[in-house]
PDB file of C-alpha atoms in Angstrom:
ATOM      1  CA  UNK B  45       0.009   0.011   0.010  1.00  0.00           C
ATOM      2  CA  UNK B  46       1.050   3.592  -0.684  1.00  0.00           C
ATOM      3  CA  UNK B  47       1.977   5.195   2.656  1.00  0.00           C
ATOM      4  CA  UNK B  48       1.598   8.958   2.996  1.00  0.00           C
ATOM      5  CA  UNK B  49       2.690   9.227   6.648  1.00  0.00           C
ATOM      6  CA  UNK B  50       4.857   6.730   8.566  1.00  0.00           C
ATOM      7  CA  UNK B  51       5.340   7.086  12.306  1.00  0.00           C
ATOM      8  CA  UNK B  52       7.946   4.978  14.082  1.00  0.00           C
ATOM      9  CA  UNK B  53       8.876   4.848  17.742  1.00  0.00           C
ATOM     10  CA  UNK B  54       7.272   8.201  18.569  1.00  0.00           C
ATOM     11  CA  UNK B  55       7.714   9.130  22.215  1.00  0.00           C
ATOM     12  CA  UNK B  56       6.678  12.329  24.010  1.00  0.00           C
ATOM     13  CA  UNK B  57       6.681  13.474  27.630  1.00  0.00           C
ATOM     14  CA  UNK B  58       5.159  16.576  29.160  1.00  0.00           C
ATOM     15  CA  UNK B  59       7.078  17.045  32.392  1.00  0.00           C
ATOM     16  CA  UNK B  60       6.992  13.665  34.111  1.00  0.00           C
ATOM     17  CA  UNK B  61       3.953  12.450  32.196  1.00  0.00           C
ATOM     18  CA  UNK B  62       4.747  10.032  29.394  1.00  0.00           C
ATOM     19  CA  UNK B  63       1.928  10.636  26.894  1.00  0.00           C
ATOM     20  CA  UNK B  64       3.263   8.713  23.885  1.00  0.00           C
ATOM     21  CA  UNK B  65       5.306   5.597  24.661  1.00  0.00           C
ATOM     22  CA  UNK B  66       6.420   4.401  21.218  1.00  0.00           C
ATOM     23  CA  UNK B  67       3.815   5.011  18.516  1.00  0.00           C
ATOM     24  CA  UNK B  68       4.101   2.946  15.288  1.00  0.00           C
ATOM     25  CA  UNK B  69       1.488   3.860  12.693  1.00  0.00           C
ATOM     26  CA  UNK B  70       1.201   4.044   8.903  1.00  0.00           C
ATOM     27  CA  UNK B  71      -1.321   6.367   7.257  1.00  0.00           C
ATOM     28  CA  UNK B  72      -2.430   5.082   3.860  1.00  0.00           C
ATOM     29  CA  UNK B  73      -2.625   7.560   0.994  1.00  0.00           C
ATOM     30  CA  UNK B  74      -6.049   8.637  -0.277  1.00  0.00           C
ATOM     31  CA  UNK B  75      -7.807   6.876   2.623  1.00  0.00           C
ATOM     32  CA  UNK B  76      -9.289   8.089   5.924  1.00  0.00           C
ATOM     33  CA  UNK B  77      -7.589   6.757   9.055  1.00  0.00           C
ATOM     34  CA  UNK B  78      -9.381   7.184  12.382  1.00  0.00           C
ATOM     35  CA  UNK B  79      -7.362   7.300  15.605  1.00  0.00           C
ATOM     36  CA  UNK B  80      -9.713   6.328  18.456  1.00  0.00           C
ATOM     37  CA  UNK B  81      -9.129   6.489  22.166  1.00  0.00           C
ATOM     38  CA  UNK B  82     -10.377   7.940  25.420  1.00  0.00           C
ATOM     39  CA  UNK B  83     -10.331  11.673  26.023  1.00  0.00           C
ATOM     40  CA  UNK B  84      -6.883  12.831  27.089  1.00  0.00           C
ATOM     41  CA  UNK B  85      -5.135   9.703  25.738  1.00  0.00           C
ATOM     42  CA  UNK B  86      -2.777  11.658  23.449  1.00  0.00           C
ATOM     43  CA  UNK B  87      -4.603  11.525  20.104  1.00  0.00           C
ATOM     44  CA  UNK B  88      -4.167  15.255  19.462  1.00  0.00           C
ATOM     45  CA  UNK B  89      -0.500  14.950  20.448  1.00  0.00           C
ATOM     46  CA  UNK B  90       0.084  12.531  17.600  1.00  0.00           C
ATOM     47  CA  UNK B  91      -1.348  14.743  14.837  1.00  0.00           C
ATOM     48  CA  UNK B  92       0.380  17.873  16.227  1.00  0.00           C
ATOM     49  CA  UNK B  93       3.657  16.047  15.649  1.00  0.00           C
ATOM     50  CA  UNK B  94       2.721  15.430  11.991  1.00  0.00           C
ATOM     51  CA  UNK B  95       2.742  19.178  11.215  1.00  0.00           C
ATOM     52  CA  UNK B  96       5.634  20.014  13.503  1.00  0.00           C
ATOM     53  CA  UNK B  97       3.601  21.835  16.134  1.00  0.00           C
ATOM     54  CA  UNK B  98       5.314  19.515  18.605  1.00  0.00           C
ATOM     55  CA  UNK B  99       8.768  17.925  18.431  1.00  0.00           C
ATOM     56  CA  UNK B 100       9.133  14.348  19.724  1.00  0.00           C
ATOM     57  CA  UNK B 101      11.514  13.214  22.437  1.00  0.00           C
ATOM     58  CA  UNK B 102      12.463  10.362  20.084  1.00  0.00           C
ATOM     59  CA  UNK B 103      11.178   8.610  16.993  1.00  0.00           C
ATOM     60  CA  UNK B 104      10.431   9.695  13.442  1.00  0.00           C
ATOM     61  CA  UNK B 105       7.449  11.066  11.556  1.00  0.00           C
ATOM     62  CA  UNK B 106       7.861  10.672   7.786  1.00  0.00           C
ATOM     63  CA  UNK B 107       5.512  12.799   5.634  1.00  0.00           C
ATOM     64  CA  UNK B 108       6.096  11.858   2.026  1.00  0.00           C
ATOM     65  CA  UNK B 109       9.499  10.581   3.083  1.00  0.00           C
ATOM     66  CA  UNK B 110      10.554  13.754   4.960  1.00  0.00           C
ATOM     67  CA  UNK B 111      11.208  13.296   8.638  1.00  0.00           C
ATOM     68  CA  UNK B 112       9.331  16.144  10.337  1.00  0.00           C
ATOM     69  CA  UNK B 113      11.069  15.345  13.620  1.00  0.00           C
ATOM     70  CA  UNK B 114      14.415  16.376  12.189  1.00  0.00           C
ATOM     71  CA  UNK B 115      13.278  18.992   9.694  1.00  0.00           C
ATOM     72  CA  UNK B 116      14.293  22.670   9.835  1.00  0.00           C
ATOM     73  CA  UNK B 117      11.687  25.435   9.956  1.00  0.00           C
ATOM     74  CA  UNK B 118      11.852  26.014   6.177  1.00  0.00           C
ATOM     75  CA  UNK B 119      11.071  22.328   5.469  1.00  0.00           C
ATOM     76  CA  UNK B 120       8.252  22.247   8.064  1.00  0.00           C
ATOM     77  CA  UNK B 121       6.767  25.356   6.410  1.00  0.00           C
ATOM     78  CA  UNK B 122       6.738  23.525   3.072  1.00  0.00           C
ATOM     79  CA  UNK B 123       5.121  20.451   4.651  1.00  0.00           C
ATOM     80  CA  UNK B 124       2.425  22.585   6.255  1.00  0.00           C
ATOM     81  CA  UNK B 125       1.469  23.874   2.787  1.00  0.00           C
ATOM     82  CA  UNK B 126       0.435  20.361   1.787  1.00  0.00           C
ATOM     83  CA  UNK B 127      -1.156  19.423   5.156  1.00  0.00           C
ATOM     84  CA  UNK B 128      -4.414  21.024   6.266  1.00  0.00           C
ATOM     85  CA  UNK B 129      -5.262  21.031   9.978  1.00  0.00           C
ATOM     86  CA  UNK B 130      -8.808  21.459  11.264  1.00  0.00           C
ATOM     87  CA  UNK B 131      -8.555  22.334  14.960  1.00  0.00           C
ATOM     88  CA  UNK B 132     -11.183  21.140  17.388  1.00  0.00           C
ATOM     89  CA  UNK B 133     -12.524  24.669  17.953  1.00  0.00           C
ATOM     90  CA  UNK B 134     -12.301  25.676  14.276  1.00  0.00           C
ATOM     91  CA  UNK B 135      -9.698  28.263  15.403  1.00  0.00           C
ATOM     92  CA  UNK B 136     -11.325  31.179  13.568  1.00  0.00           C
ATOM     93  CA  UNK B 137     -10.078  34.720  14.070  1.00  0.00           C
ATOM     94  CA  UNK B 138     -12.811  36.539  16.046  1.00  0.00           C
ATOM     95  CA  UNK B 139     -11.827  39.922  14.563  1.00  0.00           C
ATOM     96  CA  UNK B 140     -12.229  38.672  10.983  1.00  0.00           C
ATOM     97  CA  UNK B 141     -15.404  37.901   9.089  1.00  0.00           C
ATOM     98  CA  UNK B 142     -15.967  34.579   7.288  1.00  0.00           C
ATOM     99  CA  UNK B 143     -14.460  35.822   4.044  1.00  0.00           C
ATOM    100  CA  UNK B 144     -11.305  37.134   5.716  1.00  0.00           C
ATOM    101  CA  UNK B 145     -10.926  33.946   7.781  1.00  0.00           C
ATOM    102  CA  UNK B 146     -11.162  31.644   4.767  1.00  0.00           C
ATOM    103  CA  UNK B 147      -9.016  33.877   2.592  1.00  0.00           C
ATOM    104  CA  UNK B 148      -6.249  34.152   5.235  1.00  0.00           C
ATOM    105  CA  UNK B 149      -4.072  31.259   3.987  1.00  0.00           C
ATOM    106  CA  UNK B 150      -4.161  32.578   0.421  1.00  0.00           C
ATOM    107  CA  UNK B 151      -3.086  36.044   1.541  1.00  0.00           C
ATOM    108  CA  UNK B 152      -0.298  34.579   3.669  1.00  0.00           C
ATOM    109  CA  UNK B 153       1.093  32.067   1.158  1.00  0.00           C
ATOM    110  CA  UNK B 154       0.183  33.287  -2.338  1.00  0.00           C
ATOM    111  CA  UNK B 155       0.205  36.460  -4.447  1.00  0.00           C
ATOM    112  CA  UNK B 156      -3.206  35.899  -6.022  1.00  0.00           C
ATOM    113  CA  UNK B 157      -5.258  38.894  -7.110  1.00  0.00           C
ATOM    114  CA  UNK B 158      -8.313  39.822  -5.018  1.00  0.00           C
ATOM    115  CA  UNK B 159     -10.711  38.624  -7.745  1.00  0.00           C
ATOM    116  CA  UNK B 160      -9.107  35.146  -7.723  1.00  0.00           C
ATOM    117  CA  UNK B 161      -9.123  35.011  -3.934  1.00  0.00           C
ATOM    118  CA  UNK B 162     -12.868  35.746  -3.906  1.00  0.00           C
ATOM    119  CA  UNK B 163     -13.492  32.924  -6.372  1.00  0.00           C
ATOM    120  CA  UNK B 164     -11.495  30.450  -4.269  1.00  0.00           C
ATOM    121  CA  UNK B 165     -13.221  31.490  -1.043  1.00  0.00           C
ATOM    122  CA  UNK B 166     -16.644  31.060  -2.623  1.00  0.00           C
ATOM    123  CA  UNK B 167     -15.679  27.648  -4.005  1.00  0.00           C
ATOM    124  CA  UNK B 168     -14.362  26.442  -0.617  1.00  0.00           C
ATOM    125  CA  UNK B 169     -17.492  27.623   1.193  1.00  0.00           C
ATOM    126  CA  UNK B 170     -19.724  25.860  -1.369  1.00  0.00           C
ATOM    127  CA  UNK B 171     -17.751  22.641  -0.895  1.00  0.00           C
ATOM    128  CA  UNK B 172     -18.658  22.576   2.782  1.00  0.00           C
ATOM    129  CA  UNK B 173     -22.315  23.330   2.080  1.00  0.00           C
ATOM    130  CA  UNK B 174     -22.434  27.016   2.884  1.00  0.00           C
ATOM    131  CA  UNK B 175     -23.838  29.789   0.678  1.00  0.00           C
ATOM    132  CA  UNK B 176     -21.076  32.384   0.208  1.00  0.00           C
ATOM    133  CA  UNK B 177     -23.360  35.432  -0.196  1.00  0.00           C
ATOM    134  CA  UNK B 178     -25.156  34.544   3.041  1.00  0.00           C
ATOM    135  CA  UNK B 179     -22.158  33.923   5.272  1.00  0.00           C
ATOM    136  CA  UNK B 180     -19.102  35.795   3.982  1.00  0.00           C
ATOM    137  CA  UNK B 181     -19.822  39.004   5.906  1.00  0.00           C
ATOM    138  CA  UNK B 182     -20.699  37.243   9.167  1.00  0.00           C
ATOM    139  CA  UNK B 183     -18.279  37.099  12.154  1.00  0.00           C
ATOM    140  CA  UNK B 184     -17.538  33.965  14.185  1.00  0.00           C
ATOM    141  CA  UNK B 185     -19.761  34.957  17.103  1.00  0.00           C
ATOM    142  CA  UNK B 186     -22.686  35.109  14.681  1.00  0.00           C
ATOM    143  CA  UNK B 187     -22.210  31.462  13.619  1.00  0.00           C
ATOM    144  CA  UNK B 188     -23.493  28.257  15.175  1.00  0.00           C
ATOM    145  CA  UNK B 189     -20.994  25.658  16.354  1.00  0.00           C
ATOM    146  CA  UNK B 190     -21.563  23.576  13.238  1.00  0.00           C
ATOM    147  CA  UNK B 191     -21.116  26.573  10.918  1.00  0.00           C
ATOM    148  CA  UNK B 192     -17.869  27.521  12.647  1.00  0.00           C
ATOM    149  CA  UNK B 193     -16.577  23.977  12.025  1.00  0.00           C
ATOM    150  CA  UNK B 194     -17.581  24.208   8.366  1.00  0.00           C
ATOM    151  CA  UNK B 195     -15.945  27.638   7.920  1.00  0.00           C
ATOM    152  CA  UNK B 196     -12.823  26.228   9.540  1.00  0.00           C
ATOM    153  CA  UNK B 197     -12.953  23.307   7.126  1.00  0.00           C
ATOM    154  CA  UNK B 198     -13.358  25.728   4.172  1.00  0.00           C
ATOM    155  CA  UNK B 199     -10.199  27.520   5.308  1.00  0.00           C
ATOM    156  CA  UNK B 200      -8.407  24.194   5.707  1.00  0.00           C
ATOM    157  CA  UNK B 201      -9.112  23.074   2.121  1.00  0.00           C
ATOM    158  CA  UNK B 202      -8.574  26.392   0.352  1.00  0.00           C
ATOM    159  CA  UNK B 203      -4.850  25.662  -0.222  1.00  0.00           C
ATOM    160  CA  UNK B 204      -5.817  22.296  -1.755  1.00  0.00           C
ATOM    161  CA  UNK B 205      -3.873  20.172   0.753  1.00  0.00           C
ATOM    162  CA  UNK B 206      -2.870  16.574   0.013  1.00  0.00           C
ATOM    163  CA  UNK B 207      -3.423  15.585   3.643  1.00  0.00           C
ATOM    164  CA  UNK B 208      -6.114  16.824   6.091  1.00  0.00           C
ATOM    165  CA  UNK B 209      -5.899  16.298   9.852  1.00  0.00           C
ATOM    166  CA  UNK B 210      -9.166  16.548  11.757  1.00  0.00           C
ATOM    167  CA  UNK B 211      -8.943  17.137  15.504  1.00  0.00           C
ATOM    168  CA  UNK B 212     -12.243  15.912  17.110  1.00  0.00           C
ATOM    169  CA  UNK B 213     -14.414  17.470  14.320  1.00  0.00           C
ATOM    170  CA  UNK B 214     -17.762  16.545  15.927  1.00  0.00           C
ATOM    171  CA  UNK B 215     -17.003  17.309  19.570  1.00  0.00           C
ATOM    172  CA  UNK B 216     -19.615  19.491  21.234  1.00  0.00           C
ATOM    173  CA  UNK B 217     -22.114  19.287  18.336  1.00  0.00           C
ATOM    174  CA  UNK B 218     -25.672  17.965  18.340  1.00  0.00           C
ATOM    175  CA  UNK B 219     -26.341  14.592  16.568  1.00  0.00           C
ATOM    176  CA  UNK B 220     -27.778  16.196  13.406  1.00  0.00           C
ATOM    177  CA  UNK B 221     -24.812  18.550  13.024  1.00  0.00           C
ATOM    178  CA  UNK B 222     -22.378  15.659  13.750  1.00  0.00           C
ATOM    179  CA  UNK B 223     -23.932  13.719  10.869  1.00  0.00           C
ATOM    180  CA  UNK B 224     -23.647  16.819   8.656  1.00  0.00           C
ATOM    181  CA  UNK B 225     -19.942  17.188   9.450  1.00  0.00           C
ATOM    182  CA  UNK B 226     -19.355  13.478   8.741  1.00  0.00           C
ATOM    183  CA  UNK B 227     -21.069  13.809   5.387  1.00  0.00           C
ATOM    184  CA  UNK B 228     -18.904  16.858   4.625  1.00  0.00           C
ATOM    185  CA  UNK B 229     -15.766  14.835   5.360  1.00  0.00           C
ATOM    186  CA  UNK B 230     -16.946  12.031   3.020  1.00  0.00           C
ATOM    187  CA  UNK B 231     -17.788  14.555   0.335  1.00  0.00           C
ATOM    188  CA  UNK B 232     -14.360  16.166   0.522  1.00  0.00           C
ATOM    189  CA  UNK B 233     -12.667  12.785   0.423  1.00  0.00           C
ATOM    190  CA  UNK B 234     -14.552  11.989  -2.783  1.00  0.00           C
ATOM    191  CA  UNK B 235     -14.027  15.390  -4.383  1.00  0.00           C
ATOM    192  CA  UNK B 236     -10.415  16.059  -3.402  1.00  0.00           C
ATOM    193  CA  UNK B 237      -9.043  12.502  -3.038  1.00  0.00           C
ATOM    194  CA  UNK B 238      -7.092  13.563   0.026  1.00  0.00           C
ATOM    195  CA  UNK B 239      -5.391  11.540   2.726  1.00  0.00           C
ATOM    196  CA  UNK B 240      -7.287  12.134   5.932  1.00  0.00           C
ATOM    197  CA  UNK B 241      -6.401  11.494   9.608  1.00  0.00           C
ATOM    198  CA  UNK B 242      -9.265  11.971  12.028  1.00  0.00           C
ATOM    199  CA  UNK B 243      -8.975  11.687  15.801  1.00  0.00           C
ATOM    200  CA  UNK B 244     -12.065  10.998  17.826  1.00  0.00           C
ATOM    201  CA  UNK B 245     -13.775   9.190  20.675  1.00  0.00           C
ATOM    202  CA  UNK B 246     -17.079   9.305  18.763  1.00  0.00           C
ATOM    203  CA  UNK B 247     -17.542   5.718  17.605  1.00  0.00           C
ATOM    204  CA  UNK B 248     -20.734   6.209  15.602  1.00  0.00           C
ATOM    205  CA  UNK B 249     -19.441   9.092  13.478  1.00  0.00           C
ATOM    206  CA  UNK B 250     -16.006   7.499  13.095  1.00  0.00           C
ATOM    207  CA  UNK B 251     -17.423   4.378  11.482  1.00  0.00           C
ATOM    208  CA  UNK B 252     -19.349   6.532   8.974  1.00  0.00           C
ATOM    209  CA  UNK B 253     -16.213   8.045   7.490  1.00  0.00           C
ATOM    210  CA  UNK B 254     -13.238   5.774   8.293  1.00  0.00           C
ATOM    211  CA  UNK B 255     -11.417   3.325   6.054  1.00  0.00           C
ATOM    212  CA  UNK B 256      -8.812   2.293   8.661  1.00  0.00           C
ATOM    213  CA  UNK B 257      -8.858   2.433  12.421  1.00  0.00           C
ATOM    214  CA  UNK B 258      -6.138   2.685  15.085  1.00  0.00           C
ATOM    215  CA  UNK B 259      -6.761   2.512  18.826  1.00  0.00           C
ATOM    216  CA  UNK B 260      -4.517   4.464  21.208  1.00  0.00           C
ATOM    217  CA  UNK B 261      -4.282   3.253  24.768  1.00  0.00           C
ATOM    218  CA  UNK B 262      -1.722   4.203  27.434  1.00  0.00           C
ATOM    219  CA  UNK B 263       0.570   5.803  24.848  1.00  0.00           C
ATOM    220  CA  UNK B 264       0.616   2.978  22.371  1.00  0.00           C
ATOM    221  CA  UNK B 265      -1.340   1.831  19.312  1.00  0.00           C
ATOM    222  CA  UNK B 266      -2.802  -1.448  20.496  1.00  0.00           C
ATOM    223  CA  UNK B 267      -4.913  -2.328  17.473  1.00  0.00           C
ATOM    224  CA  UNK B 268      -5.100  -1.342  13.785  1.00  0.00           C
ATOM    225  CA  UNK B 269      -7.081  -2.522  10.784  1.00  0.00           C
ATOM    226  CA  UNK B 270      -9.919  -1.812   8.359  1.00  0.00           C
ATOM    227  CA  UNK B 271     -13.493  -1.532   9.530  1.00  0.00           C
ATOM    228  CA  UNK B 272     -14.245  -5.281   9.406  1.00  0.00           C
ATOM    229  CA  UNK B 273     -11.065  -6.225  11.240  1.00  0.00           C
ATOM    230  CA  UNK B 274     -11.606  -3.544  13.841  1.00  0.00           C
ATOM    231  CA  UNK B 275     -15.206  -4.554  14.487  1.00  0.00           C
ATOM    232  CA  UNK B 276     -14.141  -8.147  14.947  1.00  0.00           C
ATOM    233  CA  UNK B 277     -11.075  -7.430  17.048  1.00  0.00           C
ATOM    234  CA  UNK B 278      -9.850  -9.891  19.659  1.00  0.00           C
ATOM    235  CA  UNK B 279      -8.403  -7.089  21.760  1.00  0.00           C
ATOM    236  CA  UNK B 280     -10.464  -7.057  24.949  1.00  0.00           C
ATOM    237  CA  UNK B 281      -9.930  -3.372  25.719  1.00  0.00           C
ATOM    238  CA  UNK B 282     -10.916  -2.294  22.218  1.00  0.00           C
ATOM    239  CA  UNK B 283     -14.070  -4.441  22.403  1.00  0.00           C
ATOM    240  CA  UNK B 284     -14.875  -2.796  25.759  1.00  0.00           C
ATOM    241  CA  UNK B 285     -14.452   0.653  24.230  1.00  0.00           C
ATOM    242  CA  UNK B 286     -16.578  -0.154  21.195  1.00  0.00           C
ATOM    243  CA  UNK B 287     -19.332  -1.599  23.377  1.00  0.00           C
ATOM    244  CA  UNK B 288     -19.298   1.469  25.631  1.00  0.00           C
ATOM    245  CA  UNK B 289     -18.646  -0.614  28.727  1.00  0.00           C
ATOM    246  CA  UNK B 290     -17.168   0.874  31.859  1.00  0.00           C
ATOM    247  CA  UNK B 291     -17.487  -2.086  34.184  1.00  0.00           C
ATOM    248  CA  UNK B 292     -15.095  -4.972  34.619  1.00  0.00           C
ATOM    249  CA  UNK B 293     -11.312  -5.122  34.544  1.00  0.00           C
ATOM    250  CA  UNK B 294      -9.364  -2.905  32.138  1.00  0.00           C
ATOM    251  CA  UNK B 295      -6.406  -4.579  30.564  1.00  0.00           C
ATOM    252  CA  UNK B 296      -3.177  -2.776  31.467  1.00  0.00           C
ATOM    253  CA  UNK B 297      -0.756  -2.438  28.594  1.00  0.00           C
ATOM    254  CA  UNK B 298       2.762  -2.780  29.877  1.00  0.00           C
TER     255      UNK B 298
END
């Protein structure tokens, strides 16, 4: 299989807390890989390493063959141009309206004329199911939670990234909006043929969009496979997670 991102032996501590204890994970190109795990298990820490927002204590993170862990700032900047990151909050600028927020990456990284920027902003908003004329002049505090996520997604895709990282895209949203966001992710996968990495603890929405699944527990990936393999796992802790069970012994991974 064609591997877009290869992570080997990734370790990370924050103070005395060992969050990642040797992560090995391959992300397959043009597919959606879901990283599941409990809240606070280190899922966000993994994807922040992929774009160089965090540096590992040891290990390597190869993005198209380039080790982000050892890359200089110029190389990381080039990698970030091909990797889109949708933060959990959407991370919109409160002082900018929707148009200015979505246009921001183009103004930072290109020399496109204003007319071309407007066209690209409109196209990106349409791709996430928003009507440009209705939303472009609105500010973040005038948007619902779901709309903020969609505007953030429009900004993420406007640079036409090869890889998109989704940090808990449905957290804090109602079930109908969660389903809408999941359908947006599937639509973008079909339209753009991107490689996607999505971190979540939302089992239902994850199985709507995922091709491959990894389970993070106590700083290690303890199970990986496609949907069928994952649903039929022999790993007792993963089965407990998928079944939503909180009672009974929890297997300790040494």
